[in-house]
PDB file of C-alpha atoms in Angstrom:
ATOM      1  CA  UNK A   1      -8.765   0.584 -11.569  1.00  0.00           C
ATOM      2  CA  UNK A   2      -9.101   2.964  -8.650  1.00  0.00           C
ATOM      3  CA  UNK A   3      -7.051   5.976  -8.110  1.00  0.00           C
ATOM      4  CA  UNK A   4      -4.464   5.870  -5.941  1.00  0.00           C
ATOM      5  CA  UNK A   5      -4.394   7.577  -2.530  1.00  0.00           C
ATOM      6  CA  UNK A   6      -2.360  10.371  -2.546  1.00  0.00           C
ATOM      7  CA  UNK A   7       0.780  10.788  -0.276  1.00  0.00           C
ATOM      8  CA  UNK A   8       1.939  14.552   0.222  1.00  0.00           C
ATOM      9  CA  UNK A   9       5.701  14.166   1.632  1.00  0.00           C
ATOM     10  CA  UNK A  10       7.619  16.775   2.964  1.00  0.00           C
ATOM     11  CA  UNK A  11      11.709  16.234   3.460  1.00  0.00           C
ATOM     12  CA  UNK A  12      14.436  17.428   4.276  1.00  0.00           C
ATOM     13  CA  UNK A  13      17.675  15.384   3.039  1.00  0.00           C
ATOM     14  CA  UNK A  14      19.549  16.922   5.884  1.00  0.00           C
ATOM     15  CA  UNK A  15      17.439  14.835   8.285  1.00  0.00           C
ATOM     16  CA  UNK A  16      18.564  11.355   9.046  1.00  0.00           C
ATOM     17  CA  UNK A  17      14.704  10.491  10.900  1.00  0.00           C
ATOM     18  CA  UNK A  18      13.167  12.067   7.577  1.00  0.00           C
ATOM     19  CA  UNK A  19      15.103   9.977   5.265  1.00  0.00           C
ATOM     20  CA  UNK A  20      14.041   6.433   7.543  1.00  0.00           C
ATOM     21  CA  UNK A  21      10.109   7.705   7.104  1.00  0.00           C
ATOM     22  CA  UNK A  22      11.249   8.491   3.259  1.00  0.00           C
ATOM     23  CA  UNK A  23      12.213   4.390   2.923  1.00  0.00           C
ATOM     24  CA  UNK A  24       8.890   3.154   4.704  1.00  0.00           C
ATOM     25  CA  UNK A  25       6.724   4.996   2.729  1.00  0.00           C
ATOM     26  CA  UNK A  26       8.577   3.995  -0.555  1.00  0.00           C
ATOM     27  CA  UNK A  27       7.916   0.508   0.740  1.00  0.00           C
ATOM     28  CA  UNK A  28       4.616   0.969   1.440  1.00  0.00           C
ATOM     29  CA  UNK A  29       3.668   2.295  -2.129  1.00  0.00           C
ATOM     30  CA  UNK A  30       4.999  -1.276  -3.282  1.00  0.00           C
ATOM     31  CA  UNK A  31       2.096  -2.784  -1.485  1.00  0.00           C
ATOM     32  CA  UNK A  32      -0.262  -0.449  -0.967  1.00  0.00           C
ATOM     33  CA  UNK A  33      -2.463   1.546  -3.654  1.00  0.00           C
ATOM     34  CA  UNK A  34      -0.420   4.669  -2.761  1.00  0.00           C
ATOM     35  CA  UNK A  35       1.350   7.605  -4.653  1.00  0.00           C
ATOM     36  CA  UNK A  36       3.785  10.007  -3.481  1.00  0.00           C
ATOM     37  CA  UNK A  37       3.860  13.367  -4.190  1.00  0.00           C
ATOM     38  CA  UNK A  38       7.840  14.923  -2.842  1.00  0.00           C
ATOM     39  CA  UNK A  39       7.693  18.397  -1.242  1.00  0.00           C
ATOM     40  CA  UNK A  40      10.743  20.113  -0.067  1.00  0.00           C
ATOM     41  CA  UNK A  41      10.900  21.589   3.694  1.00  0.00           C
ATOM     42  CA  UNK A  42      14.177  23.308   5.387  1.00  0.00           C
ATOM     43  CA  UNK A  43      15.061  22.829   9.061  1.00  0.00           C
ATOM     44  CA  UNK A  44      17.155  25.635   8.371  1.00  0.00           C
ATOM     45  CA  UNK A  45      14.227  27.748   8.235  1.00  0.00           C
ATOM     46  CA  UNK A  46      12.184  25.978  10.361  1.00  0.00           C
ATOM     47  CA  UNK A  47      14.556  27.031  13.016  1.00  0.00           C
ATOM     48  CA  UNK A  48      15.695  30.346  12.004  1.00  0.00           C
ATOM     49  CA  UNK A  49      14.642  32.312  14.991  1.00  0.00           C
ATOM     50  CA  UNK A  50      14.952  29.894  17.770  1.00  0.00           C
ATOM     51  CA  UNK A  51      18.819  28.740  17.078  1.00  0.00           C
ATOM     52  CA  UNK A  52      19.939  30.622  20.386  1.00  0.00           C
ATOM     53  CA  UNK A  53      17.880  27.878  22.017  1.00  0.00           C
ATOM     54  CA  UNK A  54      19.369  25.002  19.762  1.00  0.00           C
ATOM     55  CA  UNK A  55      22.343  22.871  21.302  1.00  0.00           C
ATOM     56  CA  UNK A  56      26.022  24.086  19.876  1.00  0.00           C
ATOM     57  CA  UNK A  57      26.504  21.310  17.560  1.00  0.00           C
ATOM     58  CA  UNK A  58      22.698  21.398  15.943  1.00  0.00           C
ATOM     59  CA  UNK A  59      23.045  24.765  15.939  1.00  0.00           C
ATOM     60  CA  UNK A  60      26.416  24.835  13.643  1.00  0.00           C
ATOM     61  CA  UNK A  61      25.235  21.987  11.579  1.00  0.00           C
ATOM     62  CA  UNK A  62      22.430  24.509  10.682  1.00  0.00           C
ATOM     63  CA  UNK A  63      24.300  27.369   9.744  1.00  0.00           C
ATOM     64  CA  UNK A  64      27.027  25.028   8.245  1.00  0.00           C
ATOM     65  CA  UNK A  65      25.340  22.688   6.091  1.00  0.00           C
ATOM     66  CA  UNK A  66      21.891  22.827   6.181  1.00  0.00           C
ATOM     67  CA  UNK A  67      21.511  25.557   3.277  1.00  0.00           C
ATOM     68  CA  UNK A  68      23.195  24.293   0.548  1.00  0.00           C
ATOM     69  CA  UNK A  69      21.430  20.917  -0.279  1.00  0.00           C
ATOM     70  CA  UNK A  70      17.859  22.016   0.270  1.00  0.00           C
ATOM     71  CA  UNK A  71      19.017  24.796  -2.343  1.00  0.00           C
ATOM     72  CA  UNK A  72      20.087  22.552  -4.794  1.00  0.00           C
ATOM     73  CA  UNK A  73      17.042  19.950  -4.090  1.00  0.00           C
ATOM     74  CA  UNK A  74      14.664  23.571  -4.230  1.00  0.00           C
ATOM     75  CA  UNK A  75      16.231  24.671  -7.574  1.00  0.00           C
ATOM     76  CA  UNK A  76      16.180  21.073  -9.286  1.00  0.00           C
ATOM     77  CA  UNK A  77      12.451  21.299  -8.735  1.00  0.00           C
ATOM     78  CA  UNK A  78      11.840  24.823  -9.857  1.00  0.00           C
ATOM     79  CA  UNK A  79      14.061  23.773 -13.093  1.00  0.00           C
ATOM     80  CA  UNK A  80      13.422  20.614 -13.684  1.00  0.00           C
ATOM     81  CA  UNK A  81      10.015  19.772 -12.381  1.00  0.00           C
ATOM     82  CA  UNK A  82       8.604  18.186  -9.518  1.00  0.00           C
ATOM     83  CA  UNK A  83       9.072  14.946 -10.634  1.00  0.00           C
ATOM     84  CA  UNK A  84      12.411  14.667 -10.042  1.00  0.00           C
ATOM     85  CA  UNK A  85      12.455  14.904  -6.579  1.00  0.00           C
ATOM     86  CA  UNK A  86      11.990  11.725  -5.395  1.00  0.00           C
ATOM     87  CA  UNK A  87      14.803   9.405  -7.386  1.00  0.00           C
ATOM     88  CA  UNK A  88      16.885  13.189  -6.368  1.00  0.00           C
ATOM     89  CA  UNK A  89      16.142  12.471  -2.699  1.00  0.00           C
ATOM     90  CA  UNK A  90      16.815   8.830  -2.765  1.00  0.00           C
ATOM     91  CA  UNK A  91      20.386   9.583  -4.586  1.00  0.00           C
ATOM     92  CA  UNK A  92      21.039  12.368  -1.929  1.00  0.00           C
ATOM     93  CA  UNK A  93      19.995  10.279   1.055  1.00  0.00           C
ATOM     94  CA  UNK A  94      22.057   7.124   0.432  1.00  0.00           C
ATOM     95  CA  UNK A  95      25.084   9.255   0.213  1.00  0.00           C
ATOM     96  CA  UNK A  96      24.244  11.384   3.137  1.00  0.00           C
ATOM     97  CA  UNK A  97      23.040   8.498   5.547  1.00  0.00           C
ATOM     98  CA  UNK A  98      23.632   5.210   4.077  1.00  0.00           C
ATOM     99  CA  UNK A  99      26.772   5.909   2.734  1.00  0.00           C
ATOM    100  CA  UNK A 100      28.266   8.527   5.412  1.00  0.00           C
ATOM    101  CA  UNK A 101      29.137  11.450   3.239  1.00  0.00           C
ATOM    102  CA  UNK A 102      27.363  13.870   5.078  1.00  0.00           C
ATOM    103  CA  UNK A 103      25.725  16.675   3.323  1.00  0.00           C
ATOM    104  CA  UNK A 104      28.720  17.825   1.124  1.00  0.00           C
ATOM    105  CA  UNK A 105      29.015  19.318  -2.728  1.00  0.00           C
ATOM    106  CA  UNK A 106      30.845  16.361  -2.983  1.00  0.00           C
ATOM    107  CA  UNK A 107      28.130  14.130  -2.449  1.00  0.00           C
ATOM    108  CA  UNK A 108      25.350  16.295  -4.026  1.00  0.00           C
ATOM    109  CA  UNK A 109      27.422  16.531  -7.264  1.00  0.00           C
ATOM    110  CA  UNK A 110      27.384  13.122  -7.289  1.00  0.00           C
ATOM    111  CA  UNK A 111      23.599  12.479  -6.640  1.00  0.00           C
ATOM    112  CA  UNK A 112      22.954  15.198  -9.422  1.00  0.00           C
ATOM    113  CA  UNK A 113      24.758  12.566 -11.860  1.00  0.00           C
ATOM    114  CA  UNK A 114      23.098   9.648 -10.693  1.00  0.00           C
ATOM    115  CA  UNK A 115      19.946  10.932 -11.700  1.00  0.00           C
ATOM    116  CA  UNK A 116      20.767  12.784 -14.895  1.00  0.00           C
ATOM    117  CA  UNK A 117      20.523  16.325 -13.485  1.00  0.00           C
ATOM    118  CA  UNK A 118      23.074  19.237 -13.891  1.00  0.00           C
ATOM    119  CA  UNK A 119      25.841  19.838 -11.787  1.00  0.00           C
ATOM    120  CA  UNK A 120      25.391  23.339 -12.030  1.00  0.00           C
ATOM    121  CA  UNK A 121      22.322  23.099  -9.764  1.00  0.00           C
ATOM    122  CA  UNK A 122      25.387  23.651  -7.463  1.00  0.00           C
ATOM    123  CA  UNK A 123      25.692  27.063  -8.264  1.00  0.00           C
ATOM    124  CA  UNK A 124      22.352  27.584  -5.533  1.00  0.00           C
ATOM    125  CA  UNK A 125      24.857  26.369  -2.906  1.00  0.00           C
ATOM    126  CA  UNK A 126      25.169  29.589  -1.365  1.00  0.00           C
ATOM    127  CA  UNK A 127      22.441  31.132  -2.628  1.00  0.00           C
ATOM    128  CA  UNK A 128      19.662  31.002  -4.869  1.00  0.00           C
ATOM    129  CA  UNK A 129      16.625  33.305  -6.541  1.00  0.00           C
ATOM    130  CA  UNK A 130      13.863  30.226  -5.307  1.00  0.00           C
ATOM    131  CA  UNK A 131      14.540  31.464  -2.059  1.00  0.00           C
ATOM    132  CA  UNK A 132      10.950  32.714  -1.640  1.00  0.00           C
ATOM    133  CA  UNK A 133       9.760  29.001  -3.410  1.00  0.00           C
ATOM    134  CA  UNK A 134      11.844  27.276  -0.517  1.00  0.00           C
ATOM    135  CA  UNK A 135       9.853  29.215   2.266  1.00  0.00           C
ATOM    136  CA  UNK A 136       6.468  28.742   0.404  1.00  0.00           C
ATOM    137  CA  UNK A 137       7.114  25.226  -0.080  1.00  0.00           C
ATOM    138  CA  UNK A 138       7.963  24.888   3.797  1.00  0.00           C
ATOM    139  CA  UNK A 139       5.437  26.840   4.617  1.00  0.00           C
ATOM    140  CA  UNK A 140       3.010  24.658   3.109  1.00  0.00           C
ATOM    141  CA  UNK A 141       4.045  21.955   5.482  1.00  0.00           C
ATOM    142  CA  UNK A 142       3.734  23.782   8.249  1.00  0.00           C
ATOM    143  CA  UNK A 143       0.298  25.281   7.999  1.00  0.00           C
ATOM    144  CA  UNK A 144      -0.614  21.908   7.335  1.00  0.00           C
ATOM    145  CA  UNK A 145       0.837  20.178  10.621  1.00  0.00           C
ATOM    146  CA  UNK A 146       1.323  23.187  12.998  1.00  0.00           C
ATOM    147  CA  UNK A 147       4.681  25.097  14.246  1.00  0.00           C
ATOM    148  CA  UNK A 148       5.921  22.399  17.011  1.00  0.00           C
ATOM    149  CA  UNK A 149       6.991  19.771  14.537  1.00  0.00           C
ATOM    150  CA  UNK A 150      10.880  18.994  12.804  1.00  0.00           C
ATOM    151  CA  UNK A 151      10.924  16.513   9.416  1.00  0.00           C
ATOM    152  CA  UNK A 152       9.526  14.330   8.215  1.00  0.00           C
ATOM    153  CA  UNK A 153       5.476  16.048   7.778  1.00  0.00           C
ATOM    154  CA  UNK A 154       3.406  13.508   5.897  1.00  0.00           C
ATOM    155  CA  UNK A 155      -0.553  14.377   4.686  1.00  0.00           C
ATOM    156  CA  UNK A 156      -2.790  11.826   4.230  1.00  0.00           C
ATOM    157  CA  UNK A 157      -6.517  11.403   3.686  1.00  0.00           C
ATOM    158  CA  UNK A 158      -8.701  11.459   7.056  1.00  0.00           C
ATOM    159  CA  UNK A 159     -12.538  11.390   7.850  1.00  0.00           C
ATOM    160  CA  UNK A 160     -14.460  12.170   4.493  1.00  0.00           C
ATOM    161  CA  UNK A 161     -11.464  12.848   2.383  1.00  0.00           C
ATOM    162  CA  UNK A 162     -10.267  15.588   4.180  1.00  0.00           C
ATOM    163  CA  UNK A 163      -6.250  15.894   4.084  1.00  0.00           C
ATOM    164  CA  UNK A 164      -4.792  15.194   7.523  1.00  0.00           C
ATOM    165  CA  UNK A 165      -1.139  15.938   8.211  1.00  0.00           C
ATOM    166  CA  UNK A 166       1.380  14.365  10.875  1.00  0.00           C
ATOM    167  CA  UNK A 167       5.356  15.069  12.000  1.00  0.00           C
ATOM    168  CA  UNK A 168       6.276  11.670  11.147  1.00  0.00           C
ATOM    169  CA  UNK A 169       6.176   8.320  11.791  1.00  0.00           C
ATOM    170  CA  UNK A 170       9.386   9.107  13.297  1.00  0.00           C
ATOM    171  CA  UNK A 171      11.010   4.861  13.174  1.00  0.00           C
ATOM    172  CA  UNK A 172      13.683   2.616  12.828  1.00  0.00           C
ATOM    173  CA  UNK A 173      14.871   0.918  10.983  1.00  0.00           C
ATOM    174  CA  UNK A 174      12.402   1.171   8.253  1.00  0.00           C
ATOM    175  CA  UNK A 175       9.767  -1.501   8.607  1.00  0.00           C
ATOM    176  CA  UNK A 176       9.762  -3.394   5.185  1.00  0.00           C
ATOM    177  CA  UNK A 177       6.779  -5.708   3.269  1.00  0.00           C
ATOM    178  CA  UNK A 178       3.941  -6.415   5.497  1.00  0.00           C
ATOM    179  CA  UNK A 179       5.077  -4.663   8.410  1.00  0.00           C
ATOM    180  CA  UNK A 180       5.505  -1.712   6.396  1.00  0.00           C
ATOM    181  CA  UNK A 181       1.471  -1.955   5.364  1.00  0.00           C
ATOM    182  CA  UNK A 182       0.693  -2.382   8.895  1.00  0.00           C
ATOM    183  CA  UNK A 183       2.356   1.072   9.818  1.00  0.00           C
ATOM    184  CA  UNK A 184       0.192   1.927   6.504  1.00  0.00           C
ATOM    185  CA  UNK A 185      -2.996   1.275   7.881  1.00  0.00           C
ATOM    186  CA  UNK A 186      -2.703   2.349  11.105  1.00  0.00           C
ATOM    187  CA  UNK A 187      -1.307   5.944  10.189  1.00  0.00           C
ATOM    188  CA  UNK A 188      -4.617   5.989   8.026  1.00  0.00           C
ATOM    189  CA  UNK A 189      -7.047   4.323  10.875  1.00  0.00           C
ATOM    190  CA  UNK A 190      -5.506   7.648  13.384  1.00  0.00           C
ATOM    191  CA  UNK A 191      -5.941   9.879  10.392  1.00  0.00           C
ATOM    192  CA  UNK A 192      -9.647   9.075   9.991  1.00  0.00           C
ATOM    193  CA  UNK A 193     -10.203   9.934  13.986  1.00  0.00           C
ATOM    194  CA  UNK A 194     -11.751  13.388  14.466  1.00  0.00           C
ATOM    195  CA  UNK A 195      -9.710  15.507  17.526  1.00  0.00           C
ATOM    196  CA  UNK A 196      -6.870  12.293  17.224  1.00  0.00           C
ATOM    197  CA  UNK A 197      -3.375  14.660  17.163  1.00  0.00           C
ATOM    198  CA  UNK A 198      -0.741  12.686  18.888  1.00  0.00           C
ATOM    199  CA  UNK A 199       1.271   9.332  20.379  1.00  0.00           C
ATOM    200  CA  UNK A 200       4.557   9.807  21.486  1.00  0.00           C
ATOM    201  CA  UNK A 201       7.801   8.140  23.288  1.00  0.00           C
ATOM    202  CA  UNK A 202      11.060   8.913  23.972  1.00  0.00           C
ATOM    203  CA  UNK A 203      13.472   7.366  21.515  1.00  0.00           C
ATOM    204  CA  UNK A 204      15.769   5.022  22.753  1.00  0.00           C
ATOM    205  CA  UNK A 205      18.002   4.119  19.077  1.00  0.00           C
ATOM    206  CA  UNK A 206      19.397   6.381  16.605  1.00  0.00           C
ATOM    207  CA  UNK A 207      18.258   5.606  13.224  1.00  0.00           C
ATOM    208  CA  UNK A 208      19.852   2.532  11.296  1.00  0.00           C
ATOM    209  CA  UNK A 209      20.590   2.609   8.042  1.00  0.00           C
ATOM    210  CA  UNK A 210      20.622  -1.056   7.326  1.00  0.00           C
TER     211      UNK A 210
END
């Protein structure tokens, strides 16, 4: 059997457009050879030092609510392993998104459950000691896609193996079976393109949850 072609996936479950890429790519390693490896980002730190530029309500939701899940999500790996960051995503996101519950302790208690983790993974709500993990984890992202990017950042292999990184696909709804192999092969057919960096519209939706 040949190995499968790693995935590197970086998230945050704050992000509604991170969470659609999230369900794509979990339906593309149904039919494709794939495997995903879950990293954590923050758009909390990603924007840090630009919030005076931010519009009032992104820049509350920020402050507000952005911390306290990618906290949680950051100390369940550091405790727990990386391997439970996907099924943890996946519980967070349908609450968030799917459900409506918005990034609360309510709802992250609840994920925690679901998957069989601690509750007291809420006690990194406020703040945690993997606060220099978080950034490192980001960080690692970042140097791999460049500064002018939000979530989701997905690396895949390019020309001659080389790992290629992209912000996105940004889509929706999430393109499922075939269609979802098709976005598949064509993120990999731009990846394997020396110089290719971008292609870009304006969106005209706002992601559905369906």
């Amino acid at each position: 059997m040949s190995e499968k072609t790693p995935v590197d996936f970086w998230f945050d479950p704050l992000c509604p457009w991170a969470w659609m890429t999230s369900r794509w790519i979990l339906e593309v390693e149904k039919i494709r050879d794939i495997e995903v490896r879950w990293h954590v980002m923050s758009l909390a730190v990603l924007n840090e030092n630009r919030l005076d530029e931010l519009p009032e309500e992104y820049r509350d939701l920020l402050e507000t609510k952005a911390w306290g899940p990618v906290r949680v999500v950051i100390a369940a790996q550091q405790e727990h392993g990386a391997e439970v960051l996907g099924d943890l995503y996946t519980a967070l996101g349908t609450r968030f998104h799917n459900g409506g519950e918005g990034p609360t302790k309510e709802a992250v208690k609840s994920a925690l459950e679901e998957v069989g983790l601690p509750v007291t993974l809420l006690d990194h709500w406020d703040e945690t000691p993997y606060d220099a993990e978080l950034r490192a984890s980001h960080q690692e992202g970042i140097d791999k896609v460049g500064q002018d990017v939000g979530t989701p950042v997905i690396a895949v292999p390019g020309a001659d193996g080389e790992q290629i990184a992209f912000f996105g696909p940004v889509v929706t709804p999430a393109p499922k079976g075939e269609e979802a192999g098709k976005l598949w092969d064509g993120t990999l057919l731009v990846a394997s393109v020396p110089g290719f960096y971008e292609i870009k519209r304006t969106r005209t939706a706002a992601p559905s949850f369906e």
